[in-house]
PDB file of C-alpha atoms and ligand atoms in Angstrom:
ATOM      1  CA  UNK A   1      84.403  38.374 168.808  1.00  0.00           C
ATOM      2  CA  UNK A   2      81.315  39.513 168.565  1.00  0.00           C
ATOM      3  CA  UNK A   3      79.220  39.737 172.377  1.00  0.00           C
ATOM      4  CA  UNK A   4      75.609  39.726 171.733  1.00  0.00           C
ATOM      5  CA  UNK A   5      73.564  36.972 174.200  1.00  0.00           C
ATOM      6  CA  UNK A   6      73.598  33.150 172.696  1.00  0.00           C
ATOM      7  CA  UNK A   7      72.175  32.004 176.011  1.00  0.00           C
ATOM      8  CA  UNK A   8      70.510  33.555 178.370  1.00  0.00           C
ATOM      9  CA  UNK A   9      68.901  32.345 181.310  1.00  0.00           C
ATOM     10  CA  UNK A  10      66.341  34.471 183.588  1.00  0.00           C
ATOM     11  CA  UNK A  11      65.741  34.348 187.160  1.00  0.00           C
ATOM     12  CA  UNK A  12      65.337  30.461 186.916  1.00  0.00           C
ATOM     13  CA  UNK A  13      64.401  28.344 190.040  1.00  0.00           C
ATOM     14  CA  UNK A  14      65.037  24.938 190.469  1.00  0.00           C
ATOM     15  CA  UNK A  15      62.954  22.031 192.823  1.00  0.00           C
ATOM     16  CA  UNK A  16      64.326  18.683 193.147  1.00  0.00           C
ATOM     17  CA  UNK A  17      61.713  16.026 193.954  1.00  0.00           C
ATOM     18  CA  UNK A  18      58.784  18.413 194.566  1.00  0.00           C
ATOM     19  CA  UNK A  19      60.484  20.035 197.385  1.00  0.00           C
ATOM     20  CA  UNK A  20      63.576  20.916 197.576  1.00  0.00           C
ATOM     21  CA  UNK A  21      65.085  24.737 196.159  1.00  0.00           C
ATOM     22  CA  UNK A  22      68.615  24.410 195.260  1.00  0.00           C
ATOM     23  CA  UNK A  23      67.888  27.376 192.725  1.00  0.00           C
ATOM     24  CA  UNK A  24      66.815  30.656 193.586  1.00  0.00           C
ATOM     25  CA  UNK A  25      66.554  33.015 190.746  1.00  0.00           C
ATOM     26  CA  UNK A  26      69.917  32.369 188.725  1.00  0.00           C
ATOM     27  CA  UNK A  27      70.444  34.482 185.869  1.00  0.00           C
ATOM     28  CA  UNK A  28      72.636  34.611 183.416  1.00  0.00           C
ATOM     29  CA  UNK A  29      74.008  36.035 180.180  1.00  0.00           C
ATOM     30  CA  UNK A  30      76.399  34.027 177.618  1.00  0.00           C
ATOM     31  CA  UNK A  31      78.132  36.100 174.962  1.00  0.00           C
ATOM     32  CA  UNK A  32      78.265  34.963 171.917  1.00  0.00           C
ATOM     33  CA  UNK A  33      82.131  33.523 170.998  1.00  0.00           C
ATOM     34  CA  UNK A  34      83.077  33.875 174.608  1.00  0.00           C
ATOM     35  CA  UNK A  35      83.987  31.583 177.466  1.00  0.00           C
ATOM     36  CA  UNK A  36      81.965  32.536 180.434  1.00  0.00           C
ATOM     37  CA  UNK A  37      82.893  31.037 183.786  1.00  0.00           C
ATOM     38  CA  UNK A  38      80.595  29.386 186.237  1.00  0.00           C
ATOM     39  CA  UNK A  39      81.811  29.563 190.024  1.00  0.00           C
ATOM     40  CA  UNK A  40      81.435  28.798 193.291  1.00  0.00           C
ATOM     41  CA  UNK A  41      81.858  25.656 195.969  1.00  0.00           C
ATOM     42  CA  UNK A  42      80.716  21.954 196.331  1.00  0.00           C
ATOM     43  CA  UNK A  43      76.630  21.988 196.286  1.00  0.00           C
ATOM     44  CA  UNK A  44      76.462  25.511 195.106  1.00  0.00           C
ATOM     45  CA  UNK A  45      74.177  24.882 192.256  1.00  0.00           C
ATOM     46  CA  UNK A  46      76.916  25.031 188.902  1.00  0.00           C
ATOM     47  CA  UNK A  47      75.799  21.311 188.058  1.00  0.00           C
ATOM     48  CA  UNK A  48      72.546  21.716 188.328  1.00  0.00           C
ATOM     49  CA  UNK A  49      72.379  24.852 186.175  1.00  0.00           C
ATOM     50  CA  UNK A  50      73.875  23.277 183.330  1.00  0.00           C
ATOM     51  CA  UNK A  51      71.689  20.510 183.342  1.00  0.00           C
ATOM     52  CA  UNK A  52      68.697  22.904 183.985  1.00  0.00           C
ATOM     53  CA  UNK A  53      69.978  24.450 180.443  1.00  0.00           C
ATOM     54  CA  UNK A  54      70.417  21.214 178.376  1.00  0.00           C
ATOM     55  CA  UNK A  55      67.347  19.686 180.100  1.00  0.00           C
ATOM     56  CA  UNK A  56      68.987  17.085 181.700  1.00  0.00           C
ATOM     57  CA  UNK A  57      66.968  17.461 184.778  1.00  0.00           C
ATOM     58  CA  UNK A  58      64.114  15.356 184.482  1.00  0.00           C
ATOM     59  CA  UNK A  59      65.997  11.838 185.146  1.00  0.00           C
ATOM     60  CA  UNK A  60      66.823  13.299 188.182  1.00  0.00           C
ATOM     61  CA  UNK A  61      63.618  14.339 189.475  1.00  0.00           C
ATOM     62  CA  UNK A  62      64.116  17.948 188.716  1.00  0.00           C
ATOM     63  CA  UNK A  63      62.568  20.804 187.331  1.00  0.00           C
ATOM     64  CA  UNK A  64      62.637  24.500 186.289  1.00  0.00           C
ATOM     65  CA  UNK A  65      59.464  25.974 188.271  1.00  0.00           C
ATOM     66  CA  UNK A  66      60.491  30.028 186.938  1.00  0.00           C
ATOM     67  CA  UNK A  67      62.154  31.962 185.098  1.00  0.00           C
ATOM     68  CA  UNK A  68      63.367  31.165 181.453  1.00  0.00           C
ATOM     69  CA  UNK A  69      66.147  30.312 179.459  1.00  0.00           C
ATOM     70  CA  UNK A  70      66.593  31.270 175.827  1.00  0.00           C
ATOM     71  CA  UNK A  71      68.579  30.038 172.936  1.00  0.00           C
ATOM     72  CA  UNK A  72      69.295  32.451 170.328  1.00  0.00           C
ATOM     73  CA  UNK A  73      66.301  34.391 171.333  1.00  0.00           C
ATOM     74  CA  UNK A  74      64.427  30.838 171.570  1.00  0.00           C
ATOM     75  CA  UNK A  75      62.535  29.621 174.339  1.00  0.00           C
ATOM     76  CA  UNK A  76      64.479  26.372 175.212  1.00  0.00           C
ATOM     77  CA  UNK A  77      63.138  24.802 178.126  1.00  0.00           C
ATOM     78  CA  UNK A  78      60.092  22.811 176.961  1.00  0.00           C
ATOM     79  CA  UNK A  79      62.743  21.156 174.294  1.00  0.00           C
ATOM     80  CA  UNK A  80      63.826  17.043 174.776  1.00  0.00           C
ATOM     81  CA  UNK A  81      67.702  16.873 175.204  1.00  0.00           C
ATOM     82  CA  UNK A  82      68.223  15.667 171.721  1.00  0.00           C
ATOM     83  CA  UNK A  83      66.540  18.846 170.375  1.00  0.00           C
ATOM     84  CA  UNK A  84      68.935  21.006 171.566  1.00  0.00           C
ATOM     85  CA  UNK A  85      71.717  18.784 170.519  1.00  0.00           C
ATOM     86  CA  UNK A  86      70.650  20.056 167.258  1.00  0.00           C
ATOM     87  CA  UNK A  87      70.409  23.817 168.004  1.00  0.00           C
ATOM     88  CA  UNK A  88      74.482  22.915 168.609  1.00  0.00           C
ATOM     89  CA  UNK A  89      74.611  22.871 172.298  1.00  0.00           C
ATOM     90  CA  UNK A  90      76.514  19.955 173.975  1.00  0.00           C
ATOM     91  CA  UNK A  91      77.154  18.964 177.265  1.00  0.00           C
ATOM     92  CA  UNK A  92      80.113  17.391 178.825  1.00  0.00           C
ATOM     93  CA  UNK A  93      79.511  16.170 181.976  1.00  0.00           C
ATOM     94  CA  UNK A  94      81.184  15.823 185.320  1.00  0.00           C
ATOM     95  CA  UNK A  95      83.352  12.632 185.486  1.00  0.00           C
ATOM     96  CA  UNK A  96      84.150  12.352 182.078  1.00  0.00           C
ATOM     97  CA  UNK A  97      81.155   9.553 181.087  1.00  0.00           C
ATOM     98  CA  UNK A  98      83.139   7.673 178.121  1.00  0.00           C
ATOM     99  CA  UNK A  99      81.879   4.670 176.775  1.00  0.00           C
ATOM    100  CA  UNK A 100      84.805   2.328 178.620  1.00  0.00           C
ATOM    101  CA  UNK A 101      84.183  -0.608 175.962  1.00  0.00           C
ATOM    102  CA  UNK A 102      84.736   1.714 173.023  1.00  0.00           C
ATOM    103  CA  UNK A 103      88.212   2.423 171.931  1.00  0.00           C
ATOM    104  CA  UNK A 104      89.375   5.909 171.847  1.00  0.00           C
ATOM    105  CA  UNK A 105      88.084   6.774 168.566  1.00  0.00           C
ATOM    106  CA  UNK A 106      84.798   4.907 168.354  1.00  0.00           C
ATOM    107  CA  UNK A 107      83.784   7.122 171.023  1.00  0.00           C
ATOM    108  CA  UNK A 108      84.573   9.860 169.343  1.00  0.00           C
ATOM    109  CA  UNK A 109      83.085   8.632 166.418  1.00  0.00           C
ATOM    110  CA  UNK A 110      79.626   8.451 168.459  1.00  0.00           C
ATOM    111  CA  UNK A 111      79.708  12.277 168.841  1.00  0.00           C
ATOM    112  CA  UNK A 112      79.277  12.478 164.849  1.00  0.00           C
ATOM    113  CA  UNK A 113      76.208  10.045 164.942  1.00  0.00           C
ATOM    114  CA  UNK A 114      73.502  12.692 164.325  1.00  0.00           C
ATOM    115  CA  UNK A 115      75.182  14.591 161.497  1.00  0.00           C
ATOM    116  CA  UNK A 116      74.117  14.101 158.320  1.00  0.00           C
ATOM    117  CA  UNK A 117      77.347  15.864 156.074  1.00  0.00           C
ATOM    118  CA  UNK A 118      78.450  13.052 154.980  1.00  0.00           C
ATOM    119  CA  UNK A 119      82.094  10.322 155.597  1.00  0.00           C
ATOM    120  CA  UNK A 120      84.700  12.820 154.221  1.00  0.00           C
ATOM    121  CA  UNK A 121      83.109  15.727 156.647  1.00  0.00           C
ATOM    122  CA  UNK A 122      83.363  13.750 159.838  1.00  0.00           C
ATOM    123  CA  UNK A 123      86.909  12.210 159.022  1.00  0.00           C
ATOM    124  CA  UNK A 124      88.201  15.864 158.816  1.00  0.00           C
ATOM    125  CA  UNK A 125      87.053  16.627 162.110  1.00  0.00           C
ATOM    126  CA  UNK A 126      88.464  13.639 163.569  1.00  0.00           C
ATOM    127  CA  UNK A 127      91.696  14.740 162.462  1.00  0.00           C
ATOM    128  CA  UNK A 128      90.711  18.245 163.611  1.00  0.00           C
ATOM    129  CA  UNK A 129      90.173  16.957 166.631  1.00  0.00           C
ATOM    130  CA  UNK A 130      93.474  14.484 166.775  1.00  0.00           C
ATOM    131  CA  UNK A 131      95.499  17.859 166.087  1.00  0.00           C
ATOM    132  CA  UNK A 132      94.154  19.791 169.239  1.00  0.00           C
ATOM    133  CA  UNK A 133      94.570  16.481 170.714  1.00  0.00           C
ATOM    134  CA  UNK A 134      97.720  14.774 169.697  1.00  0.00           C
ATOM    135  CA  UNK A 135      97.514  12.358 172.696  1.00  0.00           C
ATOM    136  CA  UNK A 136      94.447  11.274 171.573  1.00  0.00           C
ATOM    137  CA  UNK A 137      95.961  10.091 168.194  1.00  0.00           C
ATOM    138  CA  UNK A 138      98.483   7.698 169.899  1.00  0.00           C
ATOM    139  CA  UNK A 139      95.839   6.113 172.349  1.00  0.00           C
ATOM    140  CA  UNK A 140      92.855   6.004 169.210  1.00  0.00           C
ATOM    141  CA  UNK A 141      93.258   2.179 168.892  1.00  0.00           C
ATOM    142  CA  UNK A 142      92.802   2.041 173.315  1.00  0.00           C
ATOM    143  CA  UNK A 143      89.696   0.590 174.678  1.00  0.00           C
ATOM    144  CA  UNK A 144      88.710   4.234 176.703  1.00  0.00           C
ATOM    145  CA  UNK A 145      87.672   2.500 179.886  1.00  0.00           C
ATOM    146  CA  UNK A 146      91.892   1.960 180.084  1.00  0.00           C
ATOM    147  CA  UNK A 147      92.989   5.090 179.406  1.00  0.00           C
ATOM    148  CA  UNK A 148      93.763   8.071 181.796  1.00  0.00           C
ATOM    149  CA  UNK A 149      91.415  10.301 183.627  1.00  0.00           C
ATOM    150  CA  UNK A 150      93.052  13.077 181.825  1.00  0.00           C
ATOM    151  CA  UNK A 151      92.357  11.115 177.866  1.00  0.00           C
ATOM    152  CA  UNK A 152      88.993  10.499 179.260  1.00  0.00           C
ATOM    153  CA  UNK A 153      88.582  13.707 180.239  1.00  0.00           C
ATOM    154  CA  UNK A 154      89.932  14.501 176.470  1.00  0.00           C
ATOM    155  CA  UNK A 155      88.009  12.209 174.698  1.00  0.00           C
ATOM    156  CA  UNK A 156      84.373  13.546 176.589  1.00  0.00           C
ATOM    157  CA  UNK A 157      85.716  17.326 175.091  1.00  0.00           C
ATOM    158  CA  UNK A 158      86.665  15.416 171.764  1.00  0.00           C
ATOM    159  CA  UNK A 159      83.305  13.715 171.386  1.00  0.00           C
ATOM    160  CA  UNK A 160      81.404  16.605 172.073  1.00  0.00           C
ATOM    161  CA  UNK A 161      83.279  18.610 169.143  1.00  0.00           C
ATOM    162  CA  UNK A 162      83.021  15.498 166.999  1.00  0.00           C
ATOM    163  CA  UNK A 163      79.257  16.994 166.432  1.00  0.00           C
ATOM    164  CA  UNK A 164      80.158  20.290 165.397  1.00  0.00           C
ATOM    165  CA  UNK A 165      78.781  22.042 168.572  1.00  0.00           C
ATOM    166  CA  UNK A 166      78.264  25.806 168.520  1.00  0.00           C
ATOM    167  CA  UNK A 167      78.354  26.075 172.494  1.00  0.00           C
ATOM    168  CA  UNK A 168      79.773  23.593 174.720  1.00  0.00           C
ATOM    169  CA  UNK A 169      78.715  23.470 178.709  1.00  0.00           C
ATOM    170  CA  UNK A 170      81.486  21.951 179.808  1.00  0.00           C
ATOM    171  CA  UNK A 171      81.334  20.592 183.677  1.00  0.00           C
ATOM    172  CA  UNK A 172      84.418  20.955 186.070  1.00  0.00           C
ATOM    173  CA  UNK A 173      86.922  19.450 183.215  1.00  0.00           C
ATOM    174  CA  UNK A 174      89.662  20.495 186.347  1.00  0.00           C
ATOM    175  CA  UNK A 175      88.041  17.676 189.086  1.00  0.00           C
ATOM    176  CA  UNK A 176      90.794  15.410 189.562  1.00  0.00           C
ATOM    177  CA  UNK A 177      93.252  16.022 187.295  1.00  0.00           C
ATOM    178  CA  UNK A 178      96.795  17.323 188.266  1.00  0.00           C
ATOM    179  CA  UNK A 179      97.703  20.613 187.928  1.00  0.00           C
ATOM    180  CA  UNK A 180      99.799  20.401 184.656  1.00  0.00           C
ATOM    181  CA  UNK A 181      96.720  18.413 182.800  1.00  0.00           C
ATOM    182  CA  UNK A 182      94.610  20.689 183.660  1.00  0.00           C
ATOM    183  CA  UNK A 183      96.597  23.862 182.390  1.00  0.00           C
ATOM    184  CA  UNK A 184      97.000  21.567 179.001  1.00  0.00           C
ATOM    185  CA  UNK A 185      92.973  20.807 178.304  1.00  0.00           C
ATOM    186  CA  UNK A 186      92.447  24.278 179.507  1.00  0.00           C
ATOM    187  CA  UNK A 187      94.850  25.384 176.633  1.00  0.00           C
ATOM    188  CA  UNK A 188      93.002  23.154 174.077  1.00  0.00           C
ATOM    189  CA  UNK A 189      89.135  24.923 175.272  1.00  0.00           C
ATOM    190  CA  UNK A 190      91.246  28.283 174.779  1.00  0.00           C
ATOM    191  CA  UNK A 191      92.530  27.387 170.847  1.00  0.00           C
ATOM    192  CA  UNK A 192      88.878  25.721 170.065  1.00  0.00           C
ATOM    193  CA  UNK A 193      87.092  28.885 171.408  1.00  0.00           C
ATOM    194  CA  UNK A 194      89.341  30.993 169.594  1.00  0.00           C
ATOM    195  CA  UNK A 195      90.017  28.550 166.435  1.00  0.00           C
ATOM    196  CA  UNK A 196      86.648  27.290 166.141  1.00  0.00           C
ATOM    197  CA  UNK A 197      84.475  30.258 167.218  1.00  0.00           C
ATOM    198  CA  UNK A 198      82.864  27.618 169.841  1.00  0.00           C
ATOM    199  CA  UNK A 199      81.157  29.572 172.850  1.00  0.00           C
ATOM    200  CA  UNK A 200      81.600  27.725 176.555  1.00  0.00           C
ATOM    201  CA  UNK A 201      80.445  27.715 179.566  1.00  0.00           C
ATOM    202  CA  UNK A 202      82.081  26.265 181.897  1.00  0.00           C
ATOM    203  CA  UNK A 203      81.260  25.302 185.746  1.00  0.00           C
ATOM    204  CA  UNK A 204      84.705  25.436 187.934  1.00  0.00           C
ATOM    205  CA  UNK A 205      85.435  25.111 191.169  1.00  0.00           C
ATOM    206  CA  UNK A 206      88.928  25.785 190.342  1.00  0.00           C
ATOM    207  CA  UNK A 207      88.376  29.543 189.786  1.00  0.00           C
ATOM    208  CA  UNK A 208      92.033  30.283 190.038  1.00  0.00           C
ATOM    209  CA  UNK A 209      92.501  28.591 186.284  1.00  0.00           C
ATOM    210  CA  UNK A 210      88.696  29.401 185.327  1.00  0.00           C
ATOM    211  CA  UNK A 211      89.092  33.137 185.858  1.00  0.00           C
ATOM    212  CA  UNK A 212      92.611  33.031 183.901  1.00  0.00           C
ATOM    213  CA  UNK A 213      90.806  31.109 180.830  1.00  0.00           C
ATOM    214  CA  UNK A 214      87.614  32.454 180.945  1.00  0.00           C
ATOM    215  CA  UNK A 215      86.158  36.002 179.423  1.00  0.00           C
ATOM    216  CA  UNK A 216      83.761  36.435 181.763  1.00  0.00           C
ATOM    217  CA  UNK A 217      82.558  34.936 185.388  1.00  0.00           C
ATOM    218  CA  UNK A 218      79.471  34.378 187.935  1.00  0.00           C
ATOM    219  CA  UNK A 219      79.857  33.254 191.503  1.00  0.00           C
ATOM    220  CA  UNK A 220      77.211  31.086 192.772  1.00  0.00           C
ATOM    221  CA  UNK A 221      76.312  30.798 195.983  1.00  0.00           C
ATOM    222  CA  UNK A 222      73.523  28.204 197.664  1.00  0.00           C
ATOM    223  CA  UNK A 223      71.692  28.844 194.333  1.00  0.00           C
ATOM    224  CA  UNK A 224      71.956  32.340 193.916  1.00  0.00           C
ATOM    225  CA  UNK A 225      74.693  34.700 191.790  1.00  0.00           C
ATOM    226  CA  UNK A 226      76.130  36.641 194.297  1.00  0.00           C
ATOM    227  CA  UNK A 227      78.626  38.113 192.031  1.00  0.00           C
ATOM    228  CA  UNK A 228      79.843  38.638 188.415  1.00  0.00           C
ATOM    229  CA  UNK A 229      81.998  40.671 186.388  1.00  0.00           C
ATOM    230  CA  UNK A 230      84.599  40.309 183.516  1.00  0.00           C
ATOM    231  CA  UNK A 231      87.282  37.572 184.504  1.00  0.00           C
ATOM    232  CA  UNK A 232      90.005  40.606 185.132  1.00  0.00           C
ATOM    233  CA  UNK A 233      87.641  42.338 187.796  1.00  0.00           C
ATOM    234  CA  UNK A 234      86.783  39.361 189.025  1.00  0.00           C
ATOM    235  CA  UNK A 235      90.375  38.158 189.941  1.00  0.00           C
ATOM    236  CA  UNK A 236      91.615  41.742 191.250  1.00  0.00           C
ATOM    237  CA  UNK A 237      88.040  41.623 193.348  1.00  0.00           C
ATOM    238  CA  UNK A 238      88.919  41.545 197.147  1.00  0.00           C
ATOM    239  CA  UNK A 239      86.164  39.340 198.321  1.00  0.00           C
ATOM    240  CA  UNK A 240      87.377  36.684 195.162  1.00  0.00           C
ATOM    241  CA  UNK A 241      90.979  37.423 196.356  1.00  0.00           C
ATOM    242  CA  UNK A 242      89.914  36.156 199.607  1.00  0.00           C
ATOM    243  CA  UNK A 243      87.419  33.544 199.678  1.00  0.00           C
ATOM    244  CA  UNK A 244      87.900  31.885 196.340  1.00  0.00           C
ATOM    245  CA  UNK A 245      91.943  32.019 195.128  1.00  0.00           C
ATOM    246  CA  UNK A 246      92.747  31.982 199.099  1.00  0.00           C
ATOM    247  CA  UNK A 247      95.437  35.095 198.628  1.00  0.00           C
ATOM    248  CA  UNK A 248      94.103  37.380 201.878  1.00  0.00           C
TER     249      UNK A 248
HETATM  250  P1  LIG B 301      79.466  20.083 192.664  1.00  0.00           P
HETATM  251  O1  LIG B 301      80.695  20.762 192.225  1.00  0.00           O
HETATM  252  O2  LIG B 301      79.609  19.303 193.919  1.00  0.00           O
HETATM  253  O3  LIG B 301      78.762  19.323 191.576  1.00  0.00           O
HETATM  254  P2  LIG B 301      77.538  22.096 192.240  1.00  0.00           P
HETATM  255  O4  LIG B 301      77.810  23.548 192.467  1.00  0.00           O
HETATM  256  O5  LIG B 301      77.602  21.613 190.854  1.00  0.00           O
HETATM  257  O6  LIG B 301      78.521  21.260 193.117  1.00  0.00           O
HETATM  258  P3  LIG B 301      74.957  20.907 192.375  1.00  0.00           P
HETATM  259  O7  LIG B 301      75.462  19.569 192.021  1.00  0.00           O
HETATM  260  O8  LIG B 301      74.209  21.665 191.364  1.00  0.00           O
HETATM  261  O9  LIG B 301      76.155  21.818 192.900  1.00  0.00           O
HETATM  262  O10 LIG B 301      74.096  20.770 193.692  1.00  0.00           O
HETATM  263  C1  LIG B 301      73.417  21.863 194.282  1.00  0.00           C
HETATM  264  C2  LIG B 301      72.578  21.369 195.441  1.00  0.00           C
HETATM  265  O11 LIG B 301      71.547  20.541 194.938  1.00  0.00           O
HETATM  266  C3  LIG B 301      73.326  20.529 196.451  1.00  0.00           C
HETATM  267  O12 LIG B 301      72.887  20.898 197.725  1.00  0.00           O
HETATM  268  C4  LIG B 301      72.909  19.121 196.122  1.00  0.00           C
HETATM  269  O13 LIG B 301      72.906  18.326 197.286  1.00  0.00           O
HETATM  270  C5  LIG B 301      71.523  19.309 195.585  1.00  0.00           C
HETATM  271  N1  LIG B 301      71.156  18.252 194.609  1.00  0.00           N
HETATM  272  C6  LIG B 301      71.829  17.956 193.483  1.00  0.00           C
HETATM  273  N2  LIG B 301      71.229  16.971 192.787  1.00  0.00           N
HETATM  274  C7  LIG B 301      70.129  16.640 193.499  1.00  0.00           C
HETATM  275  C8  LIG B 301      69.070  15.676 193.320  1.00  0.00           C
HETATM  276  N3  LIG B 301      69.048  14.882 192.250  1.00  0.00           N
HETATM  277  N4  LIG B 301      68.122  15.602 194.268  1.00  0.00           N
HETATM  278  C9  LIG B 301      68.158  16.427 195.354  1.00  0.00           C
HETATM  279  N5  LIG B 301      69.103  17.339 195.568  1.00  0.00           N
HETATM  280  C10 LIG B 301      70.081  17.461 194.668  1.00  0.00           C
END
């Protein structure tokens, strides 16, 4: 694994509807081929840094007013949503978002829709994805909308690979799933990071299975990084110990 910078993202502020700072200078560095953690509590600003990166912000009244975020070197923030699906970033969102009237594998058929390689190409990821996902072979025929919050959960991460991604922000794949589900699809973003070179980040609040998954980690706090570090500093940390795996 290689660890120069895919993503980086400089002292970026964020304003919801004209007013309101829920970013305060958040920077951050992505290695290449690495799965990079994103911490911290409910309304500490994880979601709204991803979207900040993929440009999801606007429908939500949203903007970057600072700082800058580059991809590959590349100014990204000026880019439409759809653009940087085709730099090869992809973003699974919080709550899974499946299409509930699709089966199983229509949906992840949908993730395919911009590439242009050709029938054969996408039918070998489909199985590519079927064998990180055997569950998701058995329930391909299932209208999604039926299946479990852990398939759905499987299908969003399953889509998303379905375009050939080269970096996947991933949003809290842990939020209510039990504890042995979430071990399993943290498993499956281990084998595709290591199998399939894909680089993540992913936002937690879970940072007891984050920080044993993930390379590297920030802590966010009301907007700002108040702490970061590779994930083996960051779980022998005393403050982590403390406030965020609750082992004082
Ligand atoms: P969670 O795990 O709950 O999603 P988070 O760390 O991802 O938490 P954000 O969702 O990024 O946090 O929210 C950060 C802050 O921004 C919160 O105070 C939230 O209330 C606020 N916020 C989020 N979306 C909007 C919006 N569309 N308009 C105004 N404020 C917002």
């Amino acid at each position: 694994q290689t660890r120069t910078p895919l993503l980086e993202v400089n002292n970026i502020e964020v304003i919801y509807n004209h007013v309101i700072l829920v970013l305060k200078g958040v920077s951050l560095s992505v290695p290449k081929g690495a799965i990079t953690a994103l911490l911290g509590g409910n309304g500490a600003g994880k979601t709204t840094t991803l979207k900040a990166i993929s440009n999801l912000l606007h429908s939500e009244r949203g903007e970057v007013t600072k700082g800058s975020i580059l991809y590959q070197g590349e100014r990204v923030q000026d880019l439409g949503p759809a653009e940087l699906v085709k730099k090869g970033v992809i973003q699974v969102m919080e709550g899974r978002h499946c299409f509930e009237h699709l089966t199983v594998e229509e949906n992840l058929l949908t993730g395919a829709f911009t590439r242009r390689d050709g029938k054969a190409a996408v039918q070998r990821d489909l199985e590519m994805v079927y064998d990180y996902f055997p569950r998701l072979r058995e329930r391909r025929k299932s209208q999604a909308g039926y299946t479990s919050g852990g398939e759905q959960q499987m299908t969003a991460i399953g889509r998303a690979l379905m375009s050939r991604p080269e970096m996947i922000l991933l949003d809290e794949p842990s939020m209510g799933l039990a504890p042995q589900l979430v071990e399993q699809i943290f498993e499956i973003v281990r084998a595709v990071n290591e199998q399939e070179g894909v680089t993540f980040l992913l936002a937690e609040q879970n940072t007891n299975v984050a920080l044993r998954y993930a390379h590297t980690g920030y802590i966010l706090e009301s907007g700002r990084v108040v702490m970061e570090g590779s994930a083996q500093d960051l779980r022998e940390n005393p403050d982590v110990k403390e406030f965020y795996l609750g082992m004082a």
